[in-house]
Amino acid sequence: MDASQDDLRCGLCGQAVNPRHEQHHEEPVVGTGKRVEYVVVELRGASALFQAADAPSRTRQTGAADLAEQLGIDLPDLLGRHYTCRETPGEYGGVFRSGFQLA
């Protein structure tokens, strides 16, 4: 097997790459996500409830300690904090959040 054939293998599963195979590993195109601003509205046990700054009806929850760590702040300072993150659509309607920054 020569090196040129390795270039035709999928980096995810090792199968030969062709148009039909690529449909199975479709990933969001870079730049399809957007930066969204959130505010932490409540700490409930180990969870932090946050809502979109421009749409308060969009309330979600996440691990409070994880969010504080991603923002680089102490857990007690989380309540009321505004932050932004990049949201990228995932499979089955999921959303991947990354690039957390204080607003």
Short mmCIF file of C-alpha atoms in Angstrom, two decimals:
data_model
loop_
_atom_site.label_atom_id
_atom_site.label_comp_id
_atom_site.label_asym_id
_atom_site.label_seq_id
_atom_site.Cartn_x
_atom_site.Cartn_y
_atom_site.Cartn_z
CA MET A 1 0.00 0.00 0.00
CA ASP A 2 1.52 3.33 -0.99
CA ALA A 3 1.07 6.74 0.64
CA SER A 4 -1.29 7.99 -2.09
CA GLN A 5 -3.90 5.41 -1.05
CA ASP A 6 -3.71 6.63 2.58
CA ASP A 7 -4.86 10.05 1.38
CA LEU A 8 -8.06 8.43 0.12
CA ARG A 9 -8.99 7.01 3.55
CA CYS A 10 -11.41 8.65 5.98
CA GLY A 11 -9.69 10.06 9.05
CA LEU A 12 -12.70 9.10 11.20
CA CYS A 13 -13.37 5.50 10.24
CA GLY A 14 -10.55 4.48 7.88
CA GLN A 15 -12.92 3.58 5.04
CA ALA A 16 -12.23 4.58 1.44
CA VAL A 17 -13.47 8.12 0.79
CA ASN A 18 -16.02 8.60 -1.97
CA PRO A 19 -19.10 10.83 -2.37
CA ARG A 20 -21.43 8.23 -0.83
CA HIS A 21 -19.17 7.73 2.20
CA GLU A 22 -18.85 11.47 2.83
CA GLN A 23 -22.62 11.73 3.34
CA HIS A 24 -22.27 9.54 6.44
CA HIS A 25 -19.73 11.88 8.04
CA GLU A 26 -21.17 15.25 7.15
CA GLU A 27 -19.96 17.85 9.62
CA PRO A 28 -21.13 21.42 9.96
CA VAL A 29 -19.25 23.70 7.64
CA VAL A 30 -16.79 25.93 9.49
CA GLY A 31 -18.49 29.23 10.18
CA THR A 32 -22.03 27.84 10.28
CA GLY A 33 -22.21 28.51 14.01
CA LYS A 34 -22.86 31.84 15.65
CA ARG A 35 -21.83 33.62 18.84
CA VAL A 36 -24.69 33.94 21.33
CA GLU A 37 -24.89 35.91 24.58
CA TYR A 38 -26.29 34.30 27.72
CA VAL A 39 -26.84 35.33 31.32
CA VAL A 40 -26.76 32.99 34.32
CA VAL A 41 -30.11 33.48 36.07
CA GLU A 42 -30.07 30.83 38.79
CA LEU A 43 -27.81 28.37 40.57
CA ARG A 44 -29.71 25.26 41.57
CA GLY A 45 -27.58 22.68 43.35
CA ALA A 46 -24.78 21.71 40.97
CA SER A 47 -26.61 23.23 37.97
CA ALA A 48 -26.56 26.70 36.49
CA LEU A 49 -29.64 27.92 34.65
CA PHE A 50 -28.87 30.33 31.83
CA GLN A 51 -30.97 32.12 29.27
CA ALA A 52 -30.32 33.90 26.01
CA ALA A 53 -29.85 37.62 26.63
CA ASP A 54 -32.11 38.50 23.68
CA ALA A 55 -34.75 35.79 24.32
CA PRO A 56 -35.40 35.09 28.03
CA SER A 57 -37.78 32.26 27.13
CA ARG A 58 -34.77 30.23 25.92
CA THR A 59 -33.66 28.87 29.30
CA ARG A 60 -31.23 25.96 29.55
CA GLN A 61 -29.10 24.38 32.26
CA THR A 62 -25.55 23.09 32.54
CA GLY A 63 -23.10 22.07 35.22
CA ALA A 64 -22.27 25.15 37.29
CA ALA A 65 -18.69 24.13 38.10
CA ASP A 66 -17.96 23.33 34.45
CA LEU A 67 -19.35 26.67 33.26
CA ALA A 68 -17.39 28.62 35.88
CA GLU A 69 -14.21 26.80 34.84
CA GLN A 70 -14.82 27.49 31.14
CA LEU A 71 -15.32 31.19 31.94
CA GLY A 72 -12.30 31.30 34.25
CA ILE A 73 -14.22 32.59 37.28
CA ASP A 74 -15.07 31.29 40.74
CA LEU A 75 -18.33 29.41 41.20
CA PRO A 76 -19.86 32.01 43.59
CA ASP A 77 -19.29 34.72 40.93
CA LEU A 78 -21.35 32.88 38.31
CA LEU A 79 -24.83 34.17 39.19
CA GLY A 80 -25.82 37.18 37.07
CA ARG A 81 -22.80 36.87 34.75
CA HIS A 82 -23.20 37.56 31.05
CA TYR A 83 -21.08 35.46 28.72
CA THR A 84 -20.89 34.53 25.09
CA CYS A 85 -20.16 31.24 23.39
CA ARG A 86 -20.12 29.89 19.87
CA GLU A 87 -23.02 27.59 19.04
CA THR A 88 -22.63 25.09 16.24
CA PRO A 89 -25.48 22.81 15.14
CA GLY A 90 -24.91 19.12 15.74
CA GLU A 91 -26.63 15.94 14.76
CA TYR A 92 -30.23 15.25 15.74
CA GLY A 93 -30.94 18.88 16.64
CA GLY A 94 -28.21 19.13 19.26
CA VAL A 95 -26.00 22.17 19.74
CA PHE A 96 -22.30 22.27 20.53
CA ARG A 97 -21.15 25.23 22.63
CA SER A 98 -17.51 26.32 22.65
CA GLY A 99 -15.32 29.41 22.95
CA PHE A 100 -16.79 30.66 26.23
CA GLN A 101 -15.95 34.29 27.07
CA LEU A 102 -17.19 36.79 29.63
CA ALA A 103 -19.31 39.49 28.00
#
